[in-house]
Amino acid sequence: MTKSSEVAVVGGGIIGSAIAYYLAKAGHQVELLEAGKVGSGSTQAAAGMLGAHSEFKEFGASLYSFARTSQAMYEEAETDIRSLTGIDIERRTGGLMQLVFNEEEKEMLLSQFSSLKGVTWLDCPTVTKKMPGLSKSVLGAFHMAEDVHVTPEIACRGFHTAASMLGARINAYTSVDEIVKESDHYRLRTSKGEWQAERVVIASGVWSNALLQRSGLGTPIFPVKGECIAVTNTQTPLTCSLFHDQHYIVPRNNNELIIGATKIKNDWSTEPTLGGLQTIVEKARKMLPEVDKMPFRRSWAGLRPQTSDGKPLIGEHPEMKGLFIAAGHQRNGILLAPATGKMICDLIGSNVVPEEWKEAFRVDRLNTGEEVLM
Ligand code: FAD
Ligand code: GLY
């Protein structure tokens, strides 16, 4: 028997889960269809930084403004998720220190951050007093008080559990193999039978290409593998994340430090390599020499869903009305999840969405011109 719903969300990572949450909160009837365990894709590999300052070089009206909006939305999401589900998404508020080791780096970053209110320069004595275990060779650090972090798999669980408390149905181990446009709805062929939905949102992370290609949007997403290590830290209390040259150390609950991460383009493998782990250990040692003494807990790798212009695809298909895409969030899917969920919800509800965002994230801007097969 064909099951039906108003909106079907394909993919249960942080993006699909946040979309399901904001849609359910706005009163839509939602089915989330996830091929595996919910949150088991790129989301479970992430460090969880909400790095609206540390992760960007340009601070304009599109991606940065979207990132700042999303970062701020986590405060309300944290409270709502806790009150609906009892889940604590572990939003830790110490911010992030972007370390600087020489004058050249300092000058470059000063020119980037000069117009931003949320970024403060701290010299070496100030920063090493705040964090005694830090490398003595730092020149100083830019403190980004609002670049806080969450625990990604718990945030993802928080969003989809809250969505389900609000009426959404979460279907794990349900792979969507085909989306077919019929007169006034879509038919989805899945590993668990057929579904019918008025609207469909493709939120399948790095695996979205298969479905995008069939809708004529080409294959705009490619993987960037990232490897991480977790260690036990009982000696150096870290009150904030440390960041340098896109590498980082992020403190979690249970005395855990997350050390990451490599960036390997077009590598679909999800096993960490010794070479990759060695690279991130060296980068971490440069920031916090004491990592050498910390007991190893585990290592892993995940695939960032990357696009060629560094921005996600968020919006409605230009020709196939009712088909939405929210994918390609690369290094920032955890950060961008609330704003993405809300933007998809507003587009579906025909509410106002800033034109800069619609234009910047247009889903056909990277179109390679493949034929429509749906
Ligand atoms: P995913 O989490 O991959 O979810 C997609 C889901 O779709 C998967 O669960 C998959 O099983 C499902 N799926 C695929 N195909 C189908 C189908 N046909 N039918 C049904 N389901 C399907 N971001 C940050 O903001 N901060 C960080 O600190 C951070 N650190 C990172 C560190 C590393 C090492 C890595 C690898 C990434 C990091 N990221 C970070 C990026 C972040 O993890 C991703 O941008 C984010 O998880 C993408 O979420 P997603 O929901 O789009 O994809
Ligand atoms: N945002 C951190 C990472 O992708 O590694």
XYZ file of C-alpha atoms and ligand atoms in Angstrom:
432
model
C 0.000 0.000 0.000
C 1.313 3.482 -0.880
C 1.867 5.687 2.173
C 1.302 9.393 1.767
C 2.369 12.611 3.441
C 2.478 16.333 2.792
C 6.304 16.630 2.851
C 8.861 13.829 2.501
C 12.396 14.660 3.662
C 15.043 12.381 2.139
C 18.017 12.016 4.506
C 18.244 12.031 8.271
C 21.499 13.846 8.977
C 21.553 17.137 10.862
C 20.098 18.940 7.810
C 17.153 16.584 7.209
C 16.487 16.381 10.956
C 16.452 20.185 11.354
C 14.165 20.516 8.315
C 11.767 17.933 9.785
C 11.807 19.813 13.090
C 11.041 23.287 11.674
C 8.381 21.888 9.324
C 6.679 19.918 12.107
C 6.841 22.957 14.388
C 5.049 25.003 11.701
C 2.289 22.376 11.533
C 3.303 20.475 8.374
C 2.811 16.746 8.100
C 6.311 15.279 7.629
C 7.857 11.909 6.832
C 11.631 11.677 7.152
C 13.161 8.815 5.148
C 16.699 7.823 6.097
C 18.668 5.072 4.343
C 20.546 3.984 7.482
C 20.529 4.932 11.125
C 19.488 8.564 11.635
C 22.581 10.781 12.034
C 25.010 8.134 10.822
C 26.389 10.085 7.811
C 28.726 13.060 7.865
C 26.904 14.392 10.937
C 28.312 11.817 13.352
C 31.872 12.653 12.164
C 31.650 16.373 12.894
C 33.379 18.273 15.671
C 30.317 20.456 16.235
C 31.825 23.950 16.059
C 29.395 26.712 15.158
C 32.239 28.565 13.462
C 30.549 31.532 11.792
C 33.797 33.537 12.142
C 36.514 30.907 12.181
C 35.257 29.091 9.072
C 34.817 32.040 6.703
C 36.993 34.601 4.970
C 34.193 36.810 3.679
C 31.630 38.420 5.910
C 28.789 39.577 3.658
C 25.008 39.437 3.311
C 24.760 35.868 2.031
C 26.674 32.986 3.636
C 28.009 34.869 6.671
C 24.671 36.475 7.484
C 23.004 33.068 7.084
C 25.646 31.468 9.345
C 25.234 34.120 12.046
C 21.467 33.720 11.943
C 21.837 29.978 12.300
C 24.396 30.256 15.104
C 21.988 32.488 17.052
C 19.042 30.133 16.391
C 20.801 27.366 18.339
C 20.036 29.116 21.612
C 16.276 28.798 21.116
C 16.598 25.351 19.534
C 18.549 24.158 22.584
C 15.780 25.308 24.937
C 12.929 23.995 22.769
C 14.578 20.613 22.240
C 15.235 20.260 25.949
C 11.678 21.124 26.883
C 10.140 18.866 24.229
C 12.443 15.867 24.589
C 14.683 16.259 27.643
C 17.728 16.021 25.319
C 20.675 18.300 26.097
C 22.483 19.102 22.814
C 25.600 20.047 24.842
C 25.905 23.616 23.598
C 29.105 24.779 25.275
C 29.527 28.502 25.394
C 33.256 29.230 25.852
C 33.681 30.224 22.202
C 36.743 29.603 20.076
C 40.341 30.877 20.075
C 41.865 31.205 16.631
C 45.574 30.993 17.450
C 48.194 33.128 15.739
C 51.879 32.182 15.591
C 53.462 35.094 13.668
C 52.992 38.740 12.625
C 52.096 37.839 9.040
C 49.176 35.680 10.192
C 48.082 38.363 12.624
C 48.043 41.069 9.916
C 46.104 38.885 7.510
C 43.464 37.949 10.086
C 43.276 41.517 11.452
C 42.288 42.762 8.008
C 39.677 39.987 7.734
C 38.156 40.518 11.175
C 38.548 44.323 11.525
C 34.878 45.110 10.866
C 33.475 42.348 13.101
C 32.182 43.017 16.591
C 32.297 39.455 17.904
C 36.076 38.970 17.476
C 38.635 40.191 20.049
C 42.441 40.133 19.838
C 44.228 38.739 22.939
C 48.019 38.954 23.230
C 50.246 36.052 24.350
C 50.337 36.794 28.115
C 46.544 37.219 28.217
C 45.767 34.124 26.217
C 48.258 31.822 27.987
C 46.996 33.050 31.363
C 43.456 32.125 30.295
C 44.669 28.718 29.059
C 47.835 27.566 30.812
C 48.438 24.460 28.624
C 48.690 26.448 25.408
C 51.871 26.478 23.308
C 54.281 29.160 24.526
C 55.088 30.060 20.922
C 51.721 31.700 20.226
C 51.802 35.391 19.419
C 48.194 35.685 20.583
C 44.700 34.670 19.548
C 41.460 36.022 18.153
C 38.697 35.108 20.591
C 35.356 34.440 18.899
C 32.967 34.377 21.815
C 29.940 33.313 19.755
C 31.668 30.495 17.853
C 30.450 28.005 20.464
C 29.912 24.291 19.821
C 27.406 21.463 20.217
C 27.728 17.675 20.127
C 26.563 16.930 16.550
C 25.017 13.476 16.891
C 23.102 14.616 19.991
C 21.948 17.824 18.244
C 20.767 15.682 15.324
C 18.940 13.331 17.697
C 17.487 16.386 19.441
C 16.084 17.777 16.177
C 14.509 14.559 14.921
C 13.193 13.493 18.324
C 11.620 16.939 18.749
C 10.227 16.650 15.207
C 8.665 13.327 16.088
C 7.192 14.757 19.327
C 5.589 17.391 17.073
C 4.061 14.737 14.813
C 6.734 13.983 12.177
C 7.346 10.335 11.355
C 10.973 9.214 11.295
C 11.663 6.181 9.081
C 15.183 4.836 9.550
C 16.635 2.150 7.227
C 14.414 3.408 4.386
C 16.423 4.255 1.295
C 14.815 6.413 -1.411
C 15.832 4.965 -4.773
C 13.757 7.087 -7.123
C 11.588 10.219 -7.047
C 9.024 10.410 -9.833
C 6.950 13.505 -10.614
C 3.268 12.752 -11.161
C 0.526 15.270 -11.917
C 0.195 17.027 -8.539
C 2.524 15.035 -6.303
C 5.745 12.998 -6.174
C 6.000 9.227 -5.929
C 8.988 7.869 -4.041
C 10.245 4.348 -4.627
C 11.959 3.213 -1.415
C 13.488 0.066 0.073
C 10.291 -0.209 2.143
C 7.685 0.303 -0.570
C 6.139 3.358 -2.186
C 5.497 6.768 -0.681
C 3.544 9.663 -2.076
C 4.158 13.285 -1.101
C 3.017 16.714 -2.229
C 6.513 18.044 -1.661
C 9.923 16.408 -1.373
C 13.127 17.762 0.172
C 16.402 16.119 -0.889
C 18.718 16.404 2.140
C 20.994 13.437 1.525
C 24.344 15.157 2.110
C 27.213 13.952 -0.064
C 24.951 11.212 -1.478
C 22.463 13.720 -2.960
C 23.957 13.620 -6.480
C 22.160 10.457 -7.535
C 18.776 12.109 -6.928
C 19.880 15.572 -8.142
C 21.215 14.203 -11.411
C 17.882 12.623 -12.245
C 16.211 16.012 -11.748
C 18.601 17.646 -14.232
C 20.762 19.471 -11.662
C 23.939 17.592 -12.545
C 26.332 16.294 -9.904
C 27.333 19.409 -7.997
C 28.461 17.740 -4.733
C 31.750 15.956 -4.084
C 33.259 14.472 -0.912
C 36.026 16.016 1.169
C 37.145 13.389 3.629
C 37.964 14.511 7.175
C 39.720 12.427 9.839
C 39.494 13.005 13.604
C 40.779 11.620 16.892
C 39.271 11.705 20.383
C 41.551 11.710 23.432
C 40.948 11.848 27.176
C 41.976 15.100 28.770
C 42.180 15.208 32.533
C 45.145 17.567 32.819
C 44.335 20.781 30.891
C 40.837 22.134 31.396
C 39.895 23.742 28.065
C 37.137 26.322 28.267
C 36.941 26.919 24.519
C 37.876 25.367 21.174
C 41.342 25.989 19.730
C 41.663 26.623 16.001
C 44.576 27.152 13.640
C 44.871 26.768 9.865
C 41.515 24.887 9.666
C 42.664 22.396 12.310
C 41.169 22.336 15.778
C 40.810 20.916 19.261
C 37.259 20.904 20.633
C 36.452 20.084 24.281
C 33.415 17.873 24.890
C 31.773 16.556 28.028
C 33.311 13.462 29.698
C 36.854 14.914 29.508
C 36.983 14.314 25.784
C 38.926 16.417 23.285
C 38.145 16.139 19.576
C 41.187 16.690 17.376
C 40.604 17.332 13.668
C 40.690 17.281 10.786
C 42.192 16.417 7.409
C 40.721 17.649 4.077
C 41.047 15.103 1.288
C 39.114 15.911 -1.893
C 37.200 13.246 -3.813
C 38.073 10.449 -1.394
C 35.007 8.319 -0.631
C 36.750 6.087 1.929
C 35.573 6.405 5.521
C 38.474 4.772 7.326
C 41.099 6.983 8.937
C 44.688 6.445 7.776
C 47.840 6.620 9.883
C 49.178 9.417 7.654
C 46.023 11.460 8.159
C 46.035 10.946 11.912
C 49.723 11.861 12.084
C 48.997 15.171 10.319
C 46.256 16.165 12.742
C 48.301 15.121 15.787
C 51.151 17.378 14.615
C 48.754 20.301 14.117
C 47.195 19.709 17.544
C 50.596 19.436 19.230
C 51.522 22.840 17.819
C 48.491 24.366 19.606
C 48.457 22.299 22.807
C 51.726 20.377 23.365
C 50.170 18.305 26.160
C 48.028 16.328 23.703
C 51.028 13.995 23.398
C 50.373 12.686 26.903
C 46.618 12.236 26.518
C 45.207 8.687 26.260
C 43.845 7.805 22.809
C 40.104 6.976 22.729
C 39.112 6.482 19.097
C 39.488 7.778 15.546
C 37.080 8.093 12.606
C 36.538 9.728 9.247
C 33.571 11.378 7.545
C 32.716 12.921 4.170
C 31.954 16.630 3.927
C 29.423 17.367 1.169
C 31.331 20.007 -0.837
C 30.270 22.262 -3.740
C 32.616 24.061 -6.139
C 31.694 27.589 -4.930
C 31.751 26.796 -1.209
C 28.036 27.404 -0.610
C 25.200 24.944 0.005
C 22.280 24.346 -2.352
C 19.077 25.417 -0.621
C 15.895 26.080 -2.537
C 13.212 24.837 -4.885
C 13.964 23.169 -8.187
C 13.401 25.811 -10.923
C 11.205 23.545 -13.065
C 9.923 20.863 -10.724
C 7.640 22.710 -8.351
C 7.470 21.123 -4.945
C 10.924 19.539 -5.178
C 13.351 21.200 -2.746
C 17.068 20.645 -2.173
C 19.102 21.268 0.985
C 22.564 19.775 0.572
C 26.237 20.628 0.122
C 26.891 22.222 3.509
C 30.569 21.159 3.427
C 32.474 22.158 6.620
C 29.463 23.870 8.179
C 26.398 21.637 8.166
C 26.084 21.619 11.950
C 26.376 25.406 12.085
C 23.924 25.952 9.207
C 21.281 23.366 10.175
C 18.753 25.602 12.013
C 18.750 28.338 9.344
C 18.523 25.715 6.576
C 15.603 23.991 8.303
C 13.802 27.302 8.783
C 14.545 28.493 5.225
C 13.104 25.313 3.678
C 10.089 25.627 5.985
C 9.597 29.287 4.936
C 9.934 28.459 1.241
C 7.354 25.673 1.575
C 5.056 27.964 3.556
C 5.596 30.864 1.074
C 6.955 33.057 3.872
C 9.518 35.805 3.323
C 13.135 34.651 2.821
C 15.939 37.212 2.258
C 16.620 37.589 -1.487
C 20.413 37.424 -0.882
C 20.021 33.942 0.592
C 17.719 32.725 -2.194
C 20.157 33.945 -4.832
C 23.344 32.758 -3.090
C 22.031 29.218 -2.508
C 20.060 28.803 -5.787
C 19.997 25.101 -6.544
C 20.641 25.387 -10.293
C 23.637 27.745 -10.121
C 26.156 24.907 -10.531
C 24.091 23.079 -13.115
C 26.201 21.099 -15.533
C 23.316 20.755 -17.979
C 22.402 17.075 -17.674
C 19.139 15.837 -19.108
C 16.069 15.641 -16.828
C 15.223 11.981 -16.222
C 12.476 12.234 -13.607
P 24.695 13.733 6.424
O 24.923 13.879 7.859
O 25.709 12.959 5.666
O 23.269 13.103 6.237
C 22.777 12.680 4.991
C 21.927 11.465 5.270
O 21.230 11.099 4.082
C 22.763 10.248 5.682
O 22.351 9.839 6.963
C 22.452 9.206 4.598
O 22.353 7.894 5.103
C 21.112 9.691 4.067
N 20.862 9.290 2.681
C 21.706 9.335 1.620
N 21.109 8.910 0.512
C 19.835 8.579 0.873
C 18.721 8.056 0.162
N 18.782 7.800 -1.148
N 17.581 7.799 0.858
C 17.489 8.076 2.188
N 18.521 8.570 2.901
C 19.674 8.818 2.249
N 30.190 21.106 10.407
C 30.052 22.095 11.311
O 29.160 22.926 11.205
N 30.919 22.179 12.373
C 31.949 21.306 12.549
O 32.717 21.421 13.509
C 32.123 20.282 11.587
N 33.156 19.407 11.710
C 33.320 18.427 10.780
C 34.370 17.535 10.927
C 34.528 16.495 10.041
C 35.672 15.536 10.212
C 33.591 16.322 8.979
C 33.727 15.180 8.014
C 32.548 17.219 8.820
C 32.399 18.292 9.709
N 31.375 19.223 9.583
C 31.204 20.208 10.502
C 30.472 19.185 8.418
C 29.155 18.487 8.748
O 29.412 17.240 9.323
C 28.325 18.326 7.487
O 28.249 19.521 6.746
C 26.895 17.905 7.870
O 26.929 16.780 8.700
C 26.071 17.612 6.630
O 24.829 17.171 7.081
P 23.815 16.464 6.106
O 22.599 16.162 6.900
O 23.688 17.251 4.859
O 24.568 15.121 5.675
N 34.225 22.523 10.338
C 35.262 21.645 10.671
C 35.548 20.622 9.669
O 34.835 20.479 8.714
O 36.525 19.923 9.816
